[in-house]
Coordinates of C-alpha atoms and ligand atoms in Angstrom, one line a residue:
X1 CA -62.3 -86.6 -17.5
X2 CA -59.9 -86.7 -20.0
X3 CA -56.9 -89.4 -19.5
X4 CA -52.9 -89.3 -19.8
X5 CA -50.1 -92.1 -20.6
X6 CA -46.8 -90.9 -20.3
X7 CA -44.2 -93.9 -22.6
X8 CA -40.9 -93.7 -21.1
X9 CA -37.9 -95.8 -22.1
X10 CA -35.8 -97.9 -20.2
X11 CA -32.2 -99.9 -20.0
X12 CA -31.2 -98.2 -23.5
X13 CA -33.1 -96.4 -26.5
X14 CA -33.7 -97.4 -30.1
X15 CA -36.1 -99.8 -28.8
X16 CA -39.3 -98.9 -30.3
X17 CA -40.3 -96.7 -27.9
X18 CA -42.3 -94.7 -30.5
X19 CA -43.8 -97.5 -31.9
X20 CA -44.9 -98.9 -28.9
X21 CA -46.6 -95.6 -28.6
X22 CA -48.1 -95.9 -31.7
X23 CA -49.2 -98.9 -31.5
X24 CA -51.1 -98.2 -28.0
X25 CA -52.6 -95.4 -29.3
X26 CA -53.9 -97.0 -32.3
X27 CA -55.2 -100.2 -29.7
X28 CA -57.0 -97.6 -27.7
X29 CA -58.3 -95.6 -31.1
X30 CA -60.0 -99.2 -32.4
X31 CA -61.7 -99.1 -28.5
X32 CA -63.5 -96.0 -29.8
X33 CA -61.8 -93.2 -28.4
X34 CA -60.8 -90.7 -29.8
X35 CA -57.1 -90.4 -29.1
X36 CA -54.2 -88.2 -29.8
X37 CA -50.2 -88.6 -28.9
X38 CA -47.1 -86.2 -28.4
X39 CA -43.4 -86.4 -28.5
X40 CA -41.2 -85.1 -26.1
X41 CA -37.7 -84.7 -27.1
X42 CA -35.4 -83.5 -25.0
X43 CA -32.4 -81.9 -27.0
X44 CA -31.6 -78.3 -27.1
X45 CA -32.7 -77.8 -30.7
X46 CA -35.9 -76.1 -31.1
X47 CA -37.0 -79.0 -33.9
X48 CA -35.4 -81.4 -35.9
X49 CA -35.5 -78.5 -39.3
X50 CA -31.4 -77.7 -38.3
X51 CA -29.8 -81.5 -37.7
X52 CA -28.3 -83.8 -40.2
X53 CA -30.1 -86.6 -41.2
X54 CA -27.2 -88.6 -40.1
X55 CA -27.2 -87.1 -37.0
X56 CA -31.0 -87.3 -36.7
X57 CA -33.0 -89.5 -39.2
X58 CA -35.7 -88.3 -42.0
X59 CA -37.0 -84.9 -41.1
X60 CA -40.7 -85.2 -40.8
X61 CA -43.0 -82.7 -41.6
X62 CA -46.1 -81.8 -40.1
X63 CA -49.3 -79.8 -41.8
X64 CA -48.9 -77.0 -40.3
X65 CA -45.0 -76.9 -41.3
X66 CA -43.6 -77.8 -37.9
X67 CA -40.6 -79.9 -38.5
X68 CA -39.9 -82.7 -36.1
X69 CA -39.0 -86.2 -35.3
X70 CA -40.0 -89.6 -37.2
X71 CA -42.3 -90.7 -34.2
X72 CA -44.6 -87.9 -35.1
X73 CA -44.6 -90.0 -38.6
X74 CA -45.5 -93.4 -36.6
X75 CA -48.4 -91.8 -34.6
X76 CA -50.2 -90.3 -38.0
X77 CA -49.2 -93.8 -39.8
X78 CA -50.3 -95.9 -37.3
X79 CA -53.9 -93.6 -36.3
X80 CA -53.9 -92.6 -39.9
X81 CA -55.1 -89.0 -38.4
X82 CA -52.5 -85.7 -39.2
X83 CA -51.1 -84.5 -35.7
X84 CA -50.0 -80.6 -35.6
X85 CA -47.3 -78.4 -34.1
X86 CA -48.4 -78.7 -30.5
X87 CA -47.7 -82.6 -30.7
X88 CA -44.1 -81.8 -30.0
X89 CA -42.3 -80.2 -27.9
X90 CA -38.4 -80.3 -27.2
X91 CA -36.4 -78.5 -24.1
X92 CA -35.4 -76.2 -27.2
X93 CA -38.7 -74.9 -27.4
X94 CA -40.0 -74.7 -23.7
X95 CA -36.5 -72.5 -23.1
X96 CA -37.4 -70.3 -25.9
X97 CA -40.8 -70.0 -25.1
X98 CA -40.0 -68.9 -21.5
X99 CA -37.7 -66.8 -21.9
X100 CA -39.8 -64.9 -24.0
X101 CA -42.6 -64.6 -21.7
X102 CA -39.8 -63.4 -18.9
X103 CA -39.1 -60.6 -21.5
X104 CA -42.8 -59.7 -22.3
X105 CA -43.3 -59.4 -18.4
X106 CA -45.2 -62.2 -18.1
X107 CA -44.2 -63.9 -15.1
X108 CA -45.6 -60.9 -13.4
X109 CA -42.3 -60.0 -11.6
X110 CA -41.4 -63.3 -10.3
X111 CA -38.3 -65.0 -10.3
X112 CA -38.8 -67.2 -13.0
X113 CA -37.3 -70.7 -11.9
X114 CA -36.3 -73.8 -13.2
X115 CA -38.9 -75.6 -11.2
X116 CA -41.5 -75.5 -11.1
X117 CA -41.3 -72.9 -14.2
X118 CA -40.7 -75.6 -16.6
X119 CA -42.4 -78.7 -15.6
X120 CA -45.5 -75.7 -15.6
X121 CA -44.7 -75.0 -19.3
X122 CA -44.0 -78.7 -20.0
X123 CA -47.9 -79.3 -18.3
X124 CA -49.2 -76.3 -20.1
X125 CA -47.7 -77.5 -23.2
X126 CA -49.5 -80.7 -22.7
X127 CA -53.0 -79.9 -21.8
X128 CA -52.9 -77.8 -24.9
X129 CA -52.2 -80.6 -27.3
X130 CA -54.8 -82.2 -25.9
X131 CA -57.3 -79.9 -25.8
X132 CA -56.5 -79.5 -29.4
X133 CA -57.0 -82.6 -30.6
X134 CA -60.5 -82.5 -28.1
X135 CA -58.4 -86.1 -26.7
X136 CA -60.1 -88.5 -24.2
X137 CA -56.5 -89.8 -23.8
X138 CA -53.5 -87.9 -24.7
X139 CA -50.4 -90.6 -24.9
X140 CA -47.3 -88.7 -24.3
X141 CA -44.2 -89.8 -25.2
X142 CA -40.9 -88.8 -23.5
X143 CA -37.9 -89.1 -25.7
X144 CA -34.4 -90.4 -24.5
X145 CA -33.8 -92.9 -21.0
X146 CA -34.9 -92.7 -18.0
X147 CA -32.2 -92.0 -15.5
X148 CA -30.8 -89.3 -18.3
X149 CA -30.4 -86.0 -16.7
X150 CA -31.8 -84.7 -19.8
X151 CA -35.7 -85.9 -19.3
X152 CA -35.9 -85.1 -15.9
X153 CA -37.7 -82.1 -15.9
X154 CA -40.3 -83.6 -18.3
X155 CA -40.8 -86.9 -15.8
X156 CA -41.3 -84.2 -13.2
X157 CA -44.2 -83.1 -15.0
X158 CA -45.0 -86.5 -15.2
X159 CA -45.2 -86.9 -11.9
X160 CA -46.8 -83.6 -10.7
X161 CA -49.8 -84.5 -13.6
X162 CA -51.0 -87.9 -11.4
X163 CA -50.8 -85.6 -8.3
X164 CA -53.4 -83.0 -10.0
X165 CA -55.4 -85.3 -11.8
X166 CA -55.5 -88.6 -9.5
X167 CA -56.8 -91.8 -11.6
X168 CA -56.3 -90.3 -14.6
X169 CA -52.3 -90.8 -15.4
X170 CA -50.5 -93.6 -16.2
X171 CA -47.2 -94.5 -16.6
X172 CA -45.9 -97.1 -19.3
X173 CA -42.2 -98.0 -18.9
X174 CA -41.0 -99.7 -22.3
X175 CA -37.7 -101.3 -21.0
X176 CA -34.8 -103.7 -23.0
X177 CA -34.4 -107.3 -21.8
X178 CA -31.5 -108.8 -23.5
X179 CA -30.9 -112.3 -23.9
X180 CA -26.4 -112.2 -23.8
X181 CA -25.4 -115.0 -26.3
X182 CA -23.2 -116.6 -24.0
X183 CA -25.9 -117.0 -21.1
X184 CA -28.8 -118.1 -23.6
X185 CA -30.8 -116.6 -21.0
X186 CA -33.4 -113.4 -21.2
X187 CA -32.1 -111.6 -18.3
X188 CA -34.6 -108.5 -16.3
X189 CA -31.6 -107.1 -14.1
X190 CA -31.4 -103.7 -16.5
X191 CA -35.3 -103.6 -16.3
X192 CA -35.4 -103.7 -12.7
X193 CA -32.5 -100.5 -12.1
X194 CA -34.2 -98.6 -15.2
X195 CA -38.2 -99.4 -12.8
X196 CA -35.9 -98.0 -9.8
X197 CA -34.5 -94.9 -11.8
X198 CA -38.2 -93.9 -12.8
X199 CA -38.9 -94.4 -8.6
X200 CA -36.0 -91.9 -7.5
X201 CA -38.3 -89.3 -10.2
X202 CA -41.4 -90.0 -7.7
X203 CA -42.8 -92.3 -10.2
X204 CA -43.8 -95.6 -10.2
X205 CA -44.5 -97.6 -13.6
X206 CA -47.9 -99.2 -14.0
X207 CA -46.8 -101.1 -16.7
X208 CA -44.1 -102.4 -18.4
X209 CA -43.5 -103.3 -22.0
X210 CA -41.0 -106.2 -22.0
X211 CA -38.8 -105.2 -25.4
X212 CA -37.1 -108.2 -26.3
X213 CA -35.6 -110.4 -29.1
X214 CA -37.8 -113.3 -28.4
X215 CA -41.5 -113.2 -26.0
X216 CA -41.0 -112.8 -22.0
X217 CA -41.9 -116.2 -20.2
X218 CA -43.4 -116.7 -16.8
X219 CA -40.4 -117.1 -14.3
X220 CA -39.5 -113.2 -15.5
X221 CA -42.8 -112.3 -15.3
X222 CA -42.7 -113.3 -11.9
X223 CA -39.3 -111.5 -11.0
X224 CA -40.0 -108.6 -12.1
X225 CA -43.5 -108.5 -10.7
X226 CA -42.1 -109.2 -7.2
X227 CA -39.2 -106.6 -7.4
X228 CA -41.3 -104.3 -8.8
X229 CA -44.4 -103.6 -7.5
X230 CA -46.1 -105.0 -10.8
X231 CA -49.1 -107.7 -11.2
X232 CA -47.7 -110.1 -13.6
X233 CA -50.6 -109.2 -16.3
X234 CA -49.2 -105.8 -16.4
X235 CA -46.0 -106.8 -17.8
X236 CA -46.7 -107.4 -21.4
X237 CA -44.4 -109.3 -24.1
X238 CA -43.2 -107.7 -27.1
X239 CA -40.9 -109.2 -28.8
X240 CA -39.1 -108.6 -32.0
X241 CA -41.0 -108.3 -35.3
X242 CA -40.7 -108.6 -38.5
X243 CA -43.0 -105.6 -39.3
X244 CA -44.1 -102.7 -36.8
X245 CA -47.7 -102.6 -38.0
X246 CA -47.7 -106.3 -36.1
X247 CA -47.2 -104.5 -32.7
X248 CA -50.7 -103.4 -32.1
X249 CA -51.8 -107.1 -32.4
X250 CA -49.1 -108.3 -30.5
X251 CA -49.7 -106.3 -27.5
X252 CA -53.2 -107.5 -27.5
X253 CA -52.7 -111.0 -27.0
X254 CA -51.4 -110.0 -24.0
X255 CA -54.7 -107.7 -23.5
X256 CA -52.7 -104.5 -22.8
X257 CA -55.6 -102.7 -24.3
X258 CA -58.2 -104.2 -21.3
X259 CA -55.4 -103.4 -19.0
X260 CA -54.8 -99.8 -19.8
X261 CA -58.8 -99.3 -19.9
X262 CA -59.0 -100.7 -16.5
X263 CA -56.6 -99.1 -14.6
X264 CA -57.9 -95.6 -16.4
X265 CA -61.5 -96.4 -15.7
X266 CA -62.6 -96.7 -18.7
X267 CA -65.1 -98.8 -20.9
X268 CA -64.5 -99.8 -24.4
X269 CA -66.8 -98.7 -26.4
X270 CA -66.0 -101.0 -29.6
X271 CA -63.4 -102.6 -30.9
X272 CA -62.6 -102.1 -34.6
X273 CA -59.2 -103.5 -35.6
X274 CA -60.5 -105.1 -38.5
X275 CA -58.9 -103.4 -41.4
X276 CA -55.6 -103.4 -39.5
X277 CA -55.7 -106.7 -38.8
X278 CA -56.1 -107.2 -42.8
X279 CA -53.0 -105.6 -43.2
X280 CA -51.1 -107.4 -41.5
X281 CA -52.1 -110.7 -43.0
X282 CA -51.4 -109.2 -46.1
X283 CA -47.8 -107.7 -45.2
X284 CA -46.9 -111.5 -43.3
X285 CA -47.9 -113.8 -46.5
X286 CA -44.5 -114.8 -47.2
X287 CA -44.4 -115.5 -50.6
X288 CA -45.5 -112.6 -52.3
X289 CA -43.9 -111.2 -55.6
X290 CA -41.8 -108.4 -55.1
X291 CA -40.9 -105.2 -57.0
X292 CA -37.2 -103.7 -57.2
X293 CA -37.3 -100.2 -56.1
X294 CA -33.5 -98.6 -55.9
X295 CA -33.4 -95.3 -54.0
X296 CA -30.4 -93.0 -55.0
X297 CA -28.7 -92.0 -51.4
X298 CA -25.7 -90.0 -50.0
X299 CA -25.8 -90.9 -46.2
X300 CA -23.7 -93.8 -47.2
X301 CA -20.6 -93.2 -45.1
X302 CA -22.5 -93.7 -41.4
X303 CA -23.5 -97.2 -42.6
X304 CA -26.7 -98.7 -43.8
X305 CA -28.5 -97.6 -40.1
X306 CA -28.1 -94.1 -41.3
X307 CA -30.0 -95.1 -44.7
X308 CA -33.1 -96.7 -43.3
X309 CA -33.3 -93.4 -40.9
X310 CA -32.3 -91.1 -43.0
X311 CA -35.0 -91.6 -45.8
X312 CA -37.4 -93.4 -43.4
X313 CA -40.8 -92.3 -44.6
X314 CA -40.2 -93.0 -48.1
X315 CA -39.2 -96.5 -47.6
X316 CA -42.6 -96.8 -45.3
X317 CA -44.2 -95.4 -48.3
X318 CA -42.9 -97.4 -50.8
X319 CA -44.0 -100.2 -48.7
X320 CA -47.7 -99.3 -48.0
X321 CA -48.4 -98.6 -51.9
X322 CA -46.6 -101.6 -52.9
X323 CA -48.8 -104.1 -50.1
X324 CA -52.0 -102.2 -51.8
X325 CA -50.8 -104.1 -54.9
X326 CA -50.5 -107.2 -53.2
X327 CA -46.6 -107.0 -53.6
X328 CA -43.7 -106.3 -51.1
X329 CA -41.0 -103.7 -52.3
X330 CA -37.3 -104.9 -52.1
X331 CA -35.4 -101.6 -51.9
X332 CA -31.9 -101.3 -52.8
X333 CA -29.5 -98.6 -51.9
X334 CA -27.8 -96.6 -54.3
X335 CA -24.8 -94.4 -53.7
X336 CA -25.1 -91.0 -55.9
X337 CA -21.3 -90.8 -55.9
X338 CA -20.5 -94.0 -57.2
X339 CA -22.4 -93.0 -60.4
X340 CA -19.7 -90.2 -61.0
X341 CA -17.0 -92.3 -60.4
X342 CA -18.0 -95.2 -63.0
X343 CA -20.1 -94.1 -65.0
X344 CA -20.4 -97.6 -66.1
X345 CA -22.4 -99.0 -63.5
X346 CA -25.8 -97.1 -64.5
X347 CA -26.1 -100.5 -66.8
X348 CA -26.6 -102.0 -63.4
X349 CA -29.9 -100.1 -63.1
X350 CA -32.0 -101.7 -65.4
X351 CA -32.2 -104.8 -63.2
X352 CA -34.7 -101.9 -61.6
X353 CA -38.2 -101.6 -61.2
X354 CA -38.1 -98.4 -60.9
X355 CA -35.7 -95.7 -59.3
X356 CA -36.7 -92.9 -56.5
X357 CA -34.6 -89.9 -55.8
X358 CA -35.3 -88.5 -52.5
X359 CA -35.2 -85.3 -50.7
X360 CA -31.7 -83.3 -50.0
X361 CA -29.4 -80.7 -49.8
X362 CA -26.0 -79.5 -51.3
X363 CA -23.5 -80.3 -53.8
X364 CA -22.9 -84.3 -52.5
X365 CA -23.8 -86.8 -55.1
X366 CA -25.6 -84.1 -57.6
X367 CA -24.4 -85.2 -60.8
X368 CA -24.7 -88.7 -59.9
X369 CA -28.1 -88.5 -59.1
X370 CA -28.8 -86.5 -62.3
X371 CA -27.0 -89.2 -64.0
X372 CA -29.3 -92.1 -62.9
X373 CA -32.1 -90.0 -63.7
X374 CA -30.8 -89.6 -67.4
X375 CA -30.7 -93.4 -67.4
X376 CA -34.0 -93.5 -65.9
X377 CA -35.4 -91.4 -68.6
X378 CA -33.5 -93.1 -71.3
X379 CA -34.2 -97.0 -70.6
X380 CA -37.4 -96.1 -69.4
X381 CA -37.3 -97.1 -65.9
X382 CA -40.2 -95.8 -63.9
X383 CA -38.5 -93.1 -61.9
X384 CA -39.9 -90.7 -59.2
X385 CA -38.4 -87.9 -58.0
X386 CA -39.6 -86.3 -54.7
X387 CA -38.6 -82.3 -53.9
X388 CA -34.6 -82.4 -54.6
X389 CA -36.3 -85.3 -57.0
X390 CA -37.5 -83.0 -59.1
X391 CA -35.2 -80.3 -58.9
X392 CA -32.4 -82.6 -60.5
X393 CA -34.7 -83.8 -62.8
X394 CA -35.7 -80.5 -64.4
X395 CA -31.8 -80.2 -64.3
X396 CA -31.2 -83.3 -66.6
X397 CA -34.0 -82.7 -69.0
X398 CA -32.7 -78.8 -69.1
X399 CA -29.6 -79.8 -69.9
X400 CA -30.1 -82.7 -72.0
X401 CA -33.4 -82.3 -74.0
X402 CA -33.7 -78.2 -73.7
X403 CA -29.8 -78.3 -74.8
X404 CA -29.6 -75.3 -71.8
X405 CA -25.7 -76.3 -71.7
X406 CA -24.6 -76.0 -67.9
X407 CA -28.1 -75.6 -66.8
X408 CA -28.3 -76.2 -62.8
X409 CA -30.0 -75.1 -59.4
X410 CA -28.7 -72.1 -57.2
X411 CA -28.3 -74.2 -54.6
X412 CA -25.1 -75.7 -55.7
X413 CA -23.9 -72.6 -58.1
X414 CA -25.0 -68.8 -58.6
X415 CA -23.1 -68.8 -61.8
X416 CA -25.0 -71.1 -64.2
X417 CA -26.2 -69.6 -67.2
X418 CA -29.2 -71.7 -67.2
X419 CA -30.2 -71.6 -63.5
X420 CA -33.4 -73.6 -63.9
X421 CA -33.8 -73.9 -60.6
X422 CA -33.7 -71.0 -58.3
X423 CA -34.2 -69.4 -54.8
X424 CA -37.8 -68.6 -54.1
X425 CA -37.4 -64.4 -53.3
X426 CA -38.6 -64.8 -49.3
X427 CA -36.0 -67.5 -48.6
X428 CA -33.5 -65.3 -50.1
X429 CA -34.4 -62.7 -47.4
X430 CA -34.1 -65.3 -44.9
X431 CA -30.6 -66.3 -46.0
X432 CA -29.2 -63.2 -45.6
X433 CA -29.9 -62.7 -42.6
X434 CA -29.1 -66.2 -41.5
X435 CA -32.3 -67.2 -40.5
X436 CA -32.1 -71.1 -41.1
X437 CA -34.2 -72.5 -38.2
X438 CA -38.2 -73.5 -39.1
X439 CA -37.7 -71.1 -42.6
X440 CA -38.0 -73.1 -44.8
X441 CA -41.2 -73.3 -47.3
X442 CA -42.7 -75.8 -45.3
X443 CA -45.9 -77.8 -44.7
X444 CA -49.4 -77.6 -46.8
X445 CA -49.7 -76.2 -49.8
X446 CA -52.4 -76.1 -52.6
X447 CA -51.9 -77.8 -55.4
X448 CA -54.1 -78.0 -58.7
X449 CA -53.6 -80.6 -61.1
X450 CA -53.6 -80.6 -64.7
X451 CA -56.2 -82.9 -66.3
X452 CA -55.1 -85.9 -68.4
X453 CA -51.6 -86.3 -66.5
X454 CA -50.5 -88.9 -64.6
X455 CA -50.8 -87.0 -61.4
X456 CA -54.9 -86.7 -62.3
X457 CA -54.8 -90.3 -63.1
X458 CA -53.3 -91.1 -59.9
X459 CA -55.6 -88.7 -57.3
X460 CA -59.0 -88.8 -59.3
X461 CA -59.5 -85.2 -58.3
X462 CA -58.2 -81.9 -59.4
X463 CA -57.5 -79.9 -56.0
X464 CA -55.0 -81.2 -53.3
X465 CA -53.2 -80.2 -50.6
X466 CA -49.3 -81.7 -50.0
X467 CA -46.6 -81.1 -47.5
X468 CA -43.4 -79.4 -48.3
X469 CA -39.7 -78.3 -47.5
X470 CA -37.5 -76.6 -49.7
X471 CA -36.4 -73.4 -50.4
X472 CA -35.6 -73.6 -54.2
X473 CA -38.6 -74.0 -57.1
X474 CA -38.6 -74.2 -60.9
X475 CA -37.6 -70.9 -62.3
X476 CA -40.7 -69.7 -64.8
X477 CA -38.0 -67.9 -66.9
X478 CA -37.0 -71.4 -68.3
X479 CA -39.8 -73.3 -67.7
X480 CA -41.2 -72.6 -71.7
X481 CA -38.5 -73.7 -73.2
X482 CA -38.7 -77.2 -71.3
X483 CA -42.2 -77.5 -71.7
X484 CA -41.6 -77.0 -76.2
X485 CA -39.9 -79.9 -75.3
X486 CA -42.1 -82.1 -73.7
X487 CA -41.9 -81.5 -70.4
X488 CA -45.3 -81.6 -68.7
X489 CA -46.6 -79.6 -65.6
X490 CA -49.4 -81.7 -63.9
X491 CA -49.4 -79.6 -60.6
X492 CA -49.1 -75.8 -60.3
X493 CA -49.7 -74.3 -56.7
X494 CA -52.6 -71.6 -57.8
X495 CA -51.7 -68.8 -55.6
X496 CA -48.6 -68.5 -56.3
X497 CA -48.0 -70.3 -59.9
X498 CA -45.2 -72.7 -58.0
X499 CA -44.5 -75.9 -60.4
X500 CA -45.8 -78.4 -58.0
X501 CA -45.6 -81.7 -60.2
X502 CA -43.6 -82.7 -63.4
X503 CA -43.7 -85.5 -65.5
X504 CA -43.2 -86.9 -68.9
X505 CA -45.7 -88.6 -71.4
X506 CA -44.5 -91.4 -73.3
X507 CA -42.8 -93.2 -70.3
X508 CA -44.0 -95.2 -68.6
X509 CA -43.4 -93.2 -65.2
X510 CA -41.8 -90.5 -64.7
X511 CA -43.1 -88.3 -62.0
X512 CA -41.6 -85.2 -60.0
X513 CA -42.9 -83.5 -57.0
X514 CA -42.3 -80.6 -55.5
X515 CA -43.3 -81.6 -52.2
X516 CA -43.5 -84.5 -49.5
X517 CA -45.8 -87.2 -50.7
X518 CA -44.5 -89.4 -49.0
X519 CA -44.9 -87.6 -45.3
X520 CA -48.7 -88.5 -46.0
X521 CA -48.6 -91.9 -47.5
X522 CA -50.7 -94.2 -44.5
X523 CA -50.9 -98.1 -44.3
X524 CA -54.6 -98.2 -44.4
X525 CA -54.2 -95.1 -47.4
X526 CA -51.1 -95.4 -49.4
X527 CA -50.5 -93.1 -50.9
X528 CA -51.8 -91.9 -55.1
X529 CA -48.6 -91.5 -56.9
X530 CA -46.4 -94.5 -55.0
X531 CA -49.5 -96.6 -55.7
X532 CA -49.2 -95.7 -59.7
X533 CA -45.5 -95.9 -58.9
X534 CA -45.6 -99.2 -57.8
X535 CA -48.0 -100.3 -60.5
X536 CA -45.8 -98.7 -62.9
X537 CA -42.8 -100.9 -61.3
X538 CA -44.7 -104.3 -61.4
X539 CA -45.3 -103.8 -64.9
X540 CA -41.8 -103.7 -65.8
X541 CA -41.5 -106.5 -63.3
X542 CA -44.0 -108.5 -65.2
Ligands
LIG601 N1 -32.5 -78.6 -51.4 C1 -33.7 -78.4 -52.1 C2 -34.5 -77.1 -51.6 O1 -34.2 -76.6 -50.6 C3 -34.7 -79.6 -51.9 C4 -35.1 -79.8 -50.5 C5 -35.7 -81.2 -50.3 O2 -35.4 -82.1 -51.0 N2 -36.4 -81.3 -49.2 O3 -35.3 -76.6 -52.3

């Protein structure tokens, strides 16, 4: 009989809803199960491809090209397995999906209504995700707050789930307890009416996860297990860390793992949390060395917040190759603009360990960025490039090694007479007929790698598959001309000839890719070129 865990979030969100999620998951995983999670979001956007980073955080990108949220990201980081389009699901895409099946007839003539219609699809949606991953327990997470008009429908599939399947749903309510600075006291009050609002959706919460700055004592356990309806054991502490990958071992001090088995009828079968629990002694050791790592950004004007969000799985990348190396990566934000406005500052750089350039779109920051990767270049500062990475390099090198004078990508002008980068011929279709949503290039893609490159060095195999989103490549009509000069091409996608990876001998790292590495990059498996990254990085260090 194959279980369910519905993670809803109370009092307010930003919580750590999704890590909680994670981090249960992963507890249940080392029990021996085998265990897959979703994401419910409940905006009207079919995915997260058409948002604003600011708006939205990092993009993330599944394997089969579905783009989504970043707790899609925390679930494969923390299970370390690669989840797939049907581990997400937005109102966006249950509207869409209905509708067309009211077109195509295939409500049979009934009036097709909002319920049950949609907590139906929601269901359906579910028990194929499942059944998919072949899950004996499917967490599913349900974006947003409860008491939000926008999740209702989705906690009504919530609820209609433990009606069909009795013993085999739970309910998980992650819920805020501040501590106000002027009463120095944690206080359960907003807990309580969020427990309420889940009641008024015919559910009741078998558990909550106390989300707090500092560990939930007794006396609160005792409040909030009288008012509502809770054994004390089932509210668990979790209080702020300093890393997420502690969670996991957090919660189980407080045995939510036993719990959850319990109440689902389950028996553990092992526990493995060995290799995690490594991790984490390596990621708290306090005095480590660290590396410098400055990543070139534009998202500046929403604040720092909007940084960390916006390029979320690289700095989780950076981090995991640079605690392989027994290091922890201080990262440093760097606005592209400032770079065209004083020039001067790129001395700054070489206090540097090395320099990434991120993913992006449009004309913002460009020549800034290609700028710092000149410097890069120049002073020999490990640099890595990833997808707009790239672009802008093959930009600077075209321009300044090639001597292609005004050399640039399409994206930012269509009148360059070196445009080195350029549309690949189905997005240009697209374009035109405004077809922006889900079109991108995106998700796996082959890649064979050049022997004797870094990029061999790094993987230790010739044949691999990375995740992608772009719609621009290297133009071939150039490319000859770059490579006379020393431009090397260490990963061509085979089907299609698609420059994949770039670098340059004689540095001491300077790497481009086409695609994503970093969307693949785990804890337990960093990921090949951050880890020579980083080890690139440490040597300058050193
Ligand atoms: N804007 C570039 C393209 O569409 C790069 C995309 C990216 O960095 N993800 O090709």
């Amino acid at each position: 009989m194959r279980k369910y865990i519905f993670i809803t979030g109370g009092v307010m969100s930003g919580i750590g809803k999704g890590v909680a999620t994670a981090s249960l998951a992963k507890i249940l995983q080392s029990y021996g199960f085998r265990v897959s999670a979703m994401k419910i979001d409940p905006y009207i956007n079919v995915d997260a491809g058409t948002m604003n980073p600011t708006e939205h955080g990092e993009v993330f990108v599944t394997d089969d090209g579905l783009e989504c949220d970043q707790d899609i990201g925390n679930y494969e980081r923390f299970l370390g397995i690669s989840l797939h389009r049907v581990n997400y699901m937005t109102t966006g895409m249950v509207y869409l999906s209905m509708i067309q099946k009211e077109r195509n007839l295939e409500y049979g003539g009934k009036c097709v209504q909002v319920v049950p219609h949609v907590p139906e699809e929601v269901i359906a949606r579910i028990e194929r995700a499942a059944e998919n991953a072949k899950a004996e327990i499917m967490l599913i997470e349900i974006g947003g707050t409860v008491g939000e008009y926008e999740n209702l429908l989705f906690l009504e599939a919530a609820r209609i789930m433990k009606l069909r399947k009795p013993g085999s749903v739970l309910y998980v309510l992650v819920s805020y307890l501040p501590v106000p600075g002027v009463i120095g006291e944690m206080k359960t009050k907003p807990t309580q009416h969020a427990s309420r609002s889940l009641n008024v959706a015919g559910i009741q919460a078998d558990i909550i996860l106390a989300r707090s700055a500092v560990p939930i004592d007794k006396p609160r356990k005792e409040k909030l297990s009288f008012a509502l309806n809770l054994r004390e054991e089932d509210i668990i502490s979790a209080p702020d860390v300093k890393s997420i990958y502690e969670v996991p071992l957090n919660f189980e001090k407080d045995q939510l793992g036993t719990i959850v088995l319990k109440k689902l009828g389950l028996k553990k079968k092992k526990t493995d949390l060995r290799e995690w629990k490594k991790l984490v002694s390596v990621i708290r050791k306090t005095n480590k060395p660290r590396v410098r790592i400055g990543i070139v950004g534009k998202y500046f004007t929403t604040g720092a917040f909007a940084l960390a969000d916006s390029y979320l799985s690289v700095i989780e990348a950076l981090k995991h190759a640079s605690w392989s190396h027994r290091h922890d990566a201080e990262i440093l934000w760097l606005d592209a603009e400032e770079y065209e406005k004083h020039p001067e500052k790129l001395r700054e750089l070489k206090v540097l360990d090395g320099v990434v350039v991120p993913g992006g779109f449009g004309s913002r920051g460009i020549e800034g960025k290609i700028k710092v990767i000149e410097f890069c270049r120049k002073e020999k500062i490990p640099f890595f490039g990833l997808c707009y990475g790239l672009q802008l390099a093959v930009v600077e090198y075209a321009r300044n090694v090639a001597k292609l004078e005004g050399a640039h990508t399409e994206e930012i002008t269509k009148k360059s007479p070196y445009p080195v980068i350029h549309i690949l011929p189905e997005q240009q279709v697209l374009l035109d007929k405004k077809d922006y949503g889900g079109s991108m290039r995106l998700g796996l893609y082959d890649c064979k790698i050049a022997k004797g490159t870094i990029a061999a060095r790094a993987y230790g195999k010739d044949k691999i598959k990375e995740r992608h989103r772009h719609r621009y490549e290297v133009n071939a009509t150039f490319l000859p001309k770059l490579i006379k000069r020393g431009l090397v091409v260490s990963g061509i996608n085979p089907q299609r000839d698609l420059v994949e990876i770039i670098e340059l001998p004689n540095h001491p790292f300077f790497v481009g890719t086409q695609f994503h590495p970093e969307l693949i990059s785990r804890p337990l498996t960093p990921h090949p070129l951050f880890r020579e990254f980083i080890k690139a990085a440490i040597k300058r260090h050193k």
